[in-house]
Coordinates of C-alpha atoms and ligand atoms in Angstrom, one line a residue:
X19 CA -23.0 11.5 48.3
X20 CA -21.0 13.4 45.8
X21 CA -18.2 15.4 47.6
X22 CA -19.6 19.3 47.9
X23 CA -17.3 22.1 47.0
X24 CA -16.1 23.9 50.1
X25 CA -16.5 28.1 49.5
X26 CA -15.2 29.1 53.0
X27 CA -15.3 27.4 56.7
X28 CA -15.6 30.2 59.6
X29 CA -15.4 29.0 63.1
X30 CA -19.2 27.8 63.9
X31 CA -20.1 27.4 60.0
X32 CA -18.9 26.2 57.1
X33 CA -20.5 27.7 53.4
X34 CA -20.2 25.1 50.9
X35 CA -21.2 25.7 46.7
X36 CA -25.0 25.1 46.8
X37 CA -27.0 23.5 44.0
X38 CA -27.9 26.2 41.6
X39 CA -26.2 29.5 41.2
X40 CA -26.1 32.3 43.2
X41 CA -27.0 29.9 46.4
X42 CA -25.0 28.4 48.7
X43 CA -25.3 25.5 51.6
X44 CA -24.6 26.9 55.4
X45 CA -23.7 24.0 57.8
X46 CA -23.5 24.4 61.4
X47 CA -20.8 23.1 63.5
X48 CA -20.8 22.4 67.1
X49 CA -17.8 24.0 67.2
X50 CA -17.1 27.1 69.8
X51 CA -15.0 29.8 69.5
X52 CA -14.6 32.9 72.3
X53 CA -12.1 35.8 73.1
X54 CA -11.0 35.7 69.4
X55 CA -10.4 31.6 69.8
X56 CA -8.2 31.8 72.3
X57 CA -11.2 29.5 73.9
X58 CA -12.5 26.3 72.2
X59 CA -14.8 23.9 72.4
X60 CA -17.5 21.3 70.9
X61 CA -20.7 21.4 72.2
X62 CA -22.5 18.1 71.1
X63 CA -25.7 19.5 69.7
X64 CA -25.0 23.5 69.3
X65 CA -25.0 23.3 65.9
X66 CA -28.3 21.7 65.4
X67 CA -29.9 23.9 68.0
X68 CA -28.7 26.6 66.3
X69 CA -29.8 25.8 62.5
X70 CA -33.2 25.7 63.7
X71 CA -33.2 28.7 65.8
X72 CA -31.7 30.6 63.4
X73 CA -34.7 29.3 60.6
X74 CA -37.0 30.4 62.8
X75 CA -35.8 34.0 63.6
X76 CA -35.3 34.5 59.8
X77 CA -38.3 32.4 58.7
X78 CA -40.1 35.3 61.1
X79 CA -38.0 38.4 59.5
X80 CA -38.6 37.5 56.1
X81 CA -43.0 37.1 56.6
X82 CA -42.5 40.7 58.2
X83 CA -40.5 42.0 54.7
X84 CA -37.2 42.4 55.8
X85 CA -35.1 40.5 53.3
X86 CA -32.4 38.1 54.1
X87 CA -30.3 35.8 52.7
X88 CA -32.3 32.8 54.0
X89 CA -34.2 30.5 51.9
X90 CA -34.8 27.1 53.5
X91 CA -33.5 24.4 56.0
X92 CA -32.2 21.4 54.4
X93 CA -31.9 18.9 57.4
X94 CA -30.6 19.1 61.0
X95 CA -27.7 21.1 59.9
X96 CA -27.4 22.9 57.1
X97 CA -29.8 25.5 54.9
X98 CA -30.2 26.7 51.6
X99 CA -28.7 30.4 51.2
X100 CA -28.7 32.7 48.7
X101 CA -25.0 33.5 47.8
X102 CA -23.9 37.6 49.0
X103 CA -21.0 39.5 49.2
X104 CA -20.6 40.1 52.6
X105 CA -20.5 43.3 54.1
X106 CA -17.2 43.5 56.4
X107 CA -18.8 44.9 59.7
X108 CA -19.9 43.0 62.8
X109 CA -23.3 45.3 63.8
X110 CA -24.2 45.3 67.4
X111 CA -27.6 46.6 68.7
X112 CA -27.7 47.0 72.3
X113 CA -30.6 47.3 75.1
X114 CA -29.0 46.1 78.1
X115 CA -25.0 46.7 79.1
X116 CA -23.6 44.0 78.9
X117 CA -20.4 42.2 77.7
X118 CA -18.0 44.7 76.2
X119 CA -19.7 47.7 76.5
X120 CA -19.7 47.6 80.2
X121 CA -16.0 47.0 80.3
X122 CA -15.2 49.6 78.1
X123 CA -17.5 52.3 79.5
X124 CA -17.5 51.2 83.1
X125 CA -21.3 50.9 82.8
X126 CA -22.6 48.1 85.1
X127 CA -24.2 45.3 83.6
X128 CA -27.8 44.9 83.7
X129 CA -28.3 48.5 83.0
X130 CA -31.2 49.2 80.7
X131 CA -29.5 52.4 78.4
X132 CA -31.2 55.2 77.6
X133 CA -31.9 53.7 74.0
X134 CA -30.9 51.1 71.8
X135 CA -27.4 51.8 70.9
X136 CA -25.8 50.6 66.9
X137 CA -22.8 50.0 67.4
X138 CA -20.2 48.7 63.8
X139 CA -17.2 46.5 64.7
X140 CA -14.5 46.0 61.5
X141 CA -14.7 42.1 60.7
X142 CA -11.1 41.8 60.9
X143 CA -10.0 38.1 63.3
X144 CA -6.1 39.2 62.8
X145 CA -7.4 42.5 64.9
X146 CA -9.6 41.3 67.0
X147 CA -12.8 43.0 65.5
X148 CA -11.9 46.5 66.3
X149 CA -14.9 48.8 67.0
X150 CA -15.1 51.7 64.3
X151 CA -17.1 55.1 63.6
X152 CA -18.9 55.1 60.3
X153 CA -16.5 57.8 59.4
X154 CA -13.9 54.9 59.0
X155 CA -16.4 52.9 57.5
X156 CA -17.0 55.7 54.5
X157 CA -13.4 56.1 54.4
X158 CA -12.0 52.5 54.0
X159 CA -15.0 52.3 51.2
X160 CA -16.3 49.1 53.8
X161 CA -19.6 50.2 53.2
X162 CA -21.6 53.5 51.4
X163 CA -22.9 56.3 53.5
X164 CA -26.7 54.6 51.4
X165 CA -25.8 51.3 52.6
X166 CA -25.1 52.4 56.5
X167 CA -28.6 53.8 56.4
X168 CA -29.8 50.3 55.6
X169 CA -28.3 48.4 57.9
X170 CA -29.2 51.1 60.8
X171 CA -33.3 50.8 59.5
X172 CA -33.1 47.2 59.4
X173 CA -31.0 47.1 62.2
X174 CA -33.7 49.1 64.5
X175 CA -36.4 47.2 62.8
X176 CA -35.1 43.5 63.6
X177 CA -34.5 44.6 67.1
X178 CA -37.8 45.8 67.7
X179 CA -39.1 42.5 66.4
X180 CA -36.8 40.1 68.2
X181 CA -37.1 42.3 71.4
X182 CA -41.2 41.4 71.0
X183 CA -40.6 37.9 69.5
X184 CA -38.3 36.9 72.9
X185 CA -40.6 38.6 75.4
X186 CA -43.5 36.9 74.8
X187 CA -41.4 33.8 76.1
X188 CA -40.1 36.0 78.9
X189 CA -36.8 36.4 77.3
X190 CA -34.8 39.7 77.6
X191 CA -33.0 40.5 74.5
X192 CA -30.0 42.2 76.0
X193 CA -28.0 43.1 72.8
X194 CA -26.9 40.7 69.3
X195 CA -25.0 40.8 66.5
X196 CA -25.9 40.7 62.7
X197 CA -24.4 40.7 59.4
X198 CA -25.6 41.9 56.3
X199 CA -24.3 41.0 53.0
X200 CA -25.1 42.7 48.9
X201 CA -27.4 40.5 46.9
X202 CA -26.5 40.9 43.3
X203 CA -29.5 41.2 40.8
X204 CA -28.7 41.8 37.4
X205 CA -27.6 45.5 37.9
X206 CA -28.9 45.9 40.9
X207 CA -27.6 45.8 44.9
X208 CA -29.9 45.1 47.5
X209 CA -28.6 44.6 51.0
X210 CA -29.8 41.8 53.1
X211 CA -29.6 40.1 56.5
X212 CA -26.8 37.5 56.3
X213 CA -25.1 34.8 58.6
X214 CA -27.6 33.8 61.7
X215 CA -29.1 34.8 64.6
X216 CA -28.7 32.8 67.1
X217 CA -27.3 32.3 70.9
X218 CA -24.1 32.2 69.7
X219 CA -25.1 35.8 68.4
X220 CA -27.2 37.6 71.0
X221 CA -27.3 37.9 74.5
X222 CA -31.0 36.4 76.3
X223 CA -31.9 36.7 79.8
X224 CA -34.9 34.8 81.6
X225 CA -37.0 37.9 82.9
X226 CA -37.7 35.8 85.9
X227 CA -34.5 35.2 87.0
X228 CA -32.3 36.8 85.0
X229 CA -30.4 33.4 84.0
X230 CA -28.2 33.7 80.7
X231 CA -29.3 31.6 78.0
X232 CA -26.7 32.7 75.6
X233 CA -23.2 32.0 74.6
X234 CA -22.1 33.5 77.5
X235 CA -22.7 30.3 79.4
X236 CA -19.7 29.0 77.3
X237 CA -17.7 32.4 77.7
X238 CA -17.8 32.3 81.4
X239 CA -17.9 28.9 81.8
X240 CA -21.0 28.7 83.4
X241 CA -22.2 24.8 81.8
X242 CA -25.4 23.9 80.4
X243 CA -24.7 25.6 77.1
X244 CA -26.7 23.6 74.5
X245 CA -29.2 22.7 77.7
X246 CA -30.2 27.0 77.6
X247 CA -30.1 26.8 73.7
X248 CA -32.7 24.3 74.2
X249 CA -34.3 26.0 76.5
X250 CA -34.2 29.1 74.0
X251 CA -35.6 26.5 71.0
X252 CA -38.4 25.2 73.5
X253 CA -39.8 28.4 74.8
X254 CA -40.3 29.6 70.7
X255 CA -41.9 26.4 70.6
X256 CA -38.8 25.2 67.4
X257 CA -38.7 21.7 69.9
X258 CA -40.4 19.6 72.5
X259 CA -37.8 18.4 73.7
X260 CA -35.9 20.2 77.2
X261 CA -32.6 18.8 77.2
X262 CA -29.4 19.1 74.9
X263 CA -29.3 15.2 75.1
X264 CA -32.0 14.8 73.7
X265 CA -31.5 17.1 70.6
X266 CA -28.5 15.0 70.2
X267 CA -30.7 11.9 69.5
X268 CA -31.9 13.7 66.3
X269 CA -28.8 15.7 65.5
X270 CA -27.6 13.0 63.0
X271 CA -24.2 12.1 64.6
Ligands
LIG8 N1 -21.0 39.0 69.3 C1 -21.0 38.0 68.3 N2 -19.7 37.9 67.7 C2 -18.6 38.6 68.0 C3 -18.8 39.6 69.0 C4 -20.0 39.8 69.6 O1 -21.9 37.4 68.0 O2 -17.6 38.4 67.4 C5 -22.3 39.2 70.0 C6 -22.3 38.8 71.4 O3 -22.7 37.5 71.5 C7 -23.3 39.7 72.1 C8 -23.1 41.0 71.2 O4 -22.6 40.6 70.0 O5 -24.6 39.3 72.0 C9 -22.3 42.1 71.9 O6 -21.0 41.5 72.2 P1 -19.9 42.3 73.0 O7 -19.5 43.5 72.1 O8 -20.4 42.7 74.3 O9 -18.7 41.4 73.0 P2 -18.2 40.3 74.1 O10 -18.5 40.7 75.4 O11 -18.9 39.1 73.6 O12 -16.7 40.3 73.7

């Protein structure tokens, strides 16, 4: 196989020049990355896992009309794109405490909050992702005041969605975290969901017993990651099969 230009390679993905303009090829590592990557990890299979997953949710988003950058799966680990400039804000939407926002506001996890809360971190590794006001956002020109709007409709609307989407498998959808990126048209700007979505990205909680099923296993090293991604990919009915070995068997390594 011809030798693919590389565009950029990110700590659980790589983007690589796709086959026609204005698209690009996103391939999914097994690599993990926490606390800023002070932790690491491979996880034989999370890569896979997540490629599908992440087909599925957008797959889903995009029947319902909210555009994204997705387009199609190519094989076990990489799909078709289209090519955006990516906004430079981490967007969190929360249900549940958890994670940071139960550190940083003493609020015990678990906690359902009063309502789902946005939240906009600066995309920024060298700072750790500090959390920022959209006065900042405005300001630094990361984003227009039009553009904010968007991502807070579309960011209300996805949660809705997922929220329903992972209930009817008795999942809780605690909180996630998206990315949106500008589509270029001719002369016009269209912003749309970028990057994935995931259990690297959100946090999911069995209703029935409140075990994680997210990225957290691997955060506080709780084992069984890609066995609950599996479990995640199961229950949407992506995969048959239960265990993380088994993906393996497929996962083209
Ligand atoms: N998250 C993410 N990437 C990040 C930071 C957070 O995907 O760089 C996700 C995380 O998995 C969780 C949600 O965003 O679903 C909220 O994360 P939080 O702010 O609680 O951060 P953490 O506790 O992971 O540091």
């Amino acid at each position: 196989m011809a030798k693919r230009r590389k565009i950029y390679e990110g700590k659980a993905k790589i983007l690589y020049e796709g086959p026609e303009p204005g698209t690009l090829i996103q391939y999914f590592k097994d690599d993990a990355t926490a606390f800023n990557n002070e932790k690491r990890a491979v996880l034989d299979g999370k890569g896979v896992l997540n490629n599908r997953i992440s087909e599925f949710v957008m797959m889903q988003l995009n029947a319902i009309g909210l555009p994204t950058h997705f387009l199609k799966r190519l094989n076990m680990r990489e799909q078709l794109i289209r090519e955006v400039e990516i906004i430079p804000l981490e967007v969190i939407c929360r249900n549940v405490a958890a994670g940071s926002i139960s550190k940083r506001l003493g609020i015990e996890e678990g906690t359902q909050l009063p309502r789902s809360i946005i939240e906009f971190c600066y995309k920024k590794d060298e700072l750790g992702d500090p959390l920022v006001s959209e006065e900042h956002i405005t300001a630094f020109n990361w984003a227009t005041n039009q553009e904010i709007d968007d991502i807070i409709a579309m960011t209300l609307r996805i949660n809705d969605f997922l929220t329903g989407l992972f209930a009817g498998v008795s999942i809780k959808l605690v909180d996630f975290k998206v990315e949106y990126g500008r589509l270029y048209e001719g002369d016009m700007v269209r912003t749309v969901l970028a990057d994935e979505i995931s259990p690297d990205s959100c946090r999911l909680w069995d209703m029935a017993t409140g075990e994680k099923l997210d990225k957290d296993r691997f955060r506080r090293d709780l084992g069984g990651v890609t066995d609950a991604y599996a479990e995640v990919a199961r229950r949407l009915g992506i995969i048959k099969e239960k265990s993380g070995a088994e993906i393996l068997s497929f996962s083209g390594k």
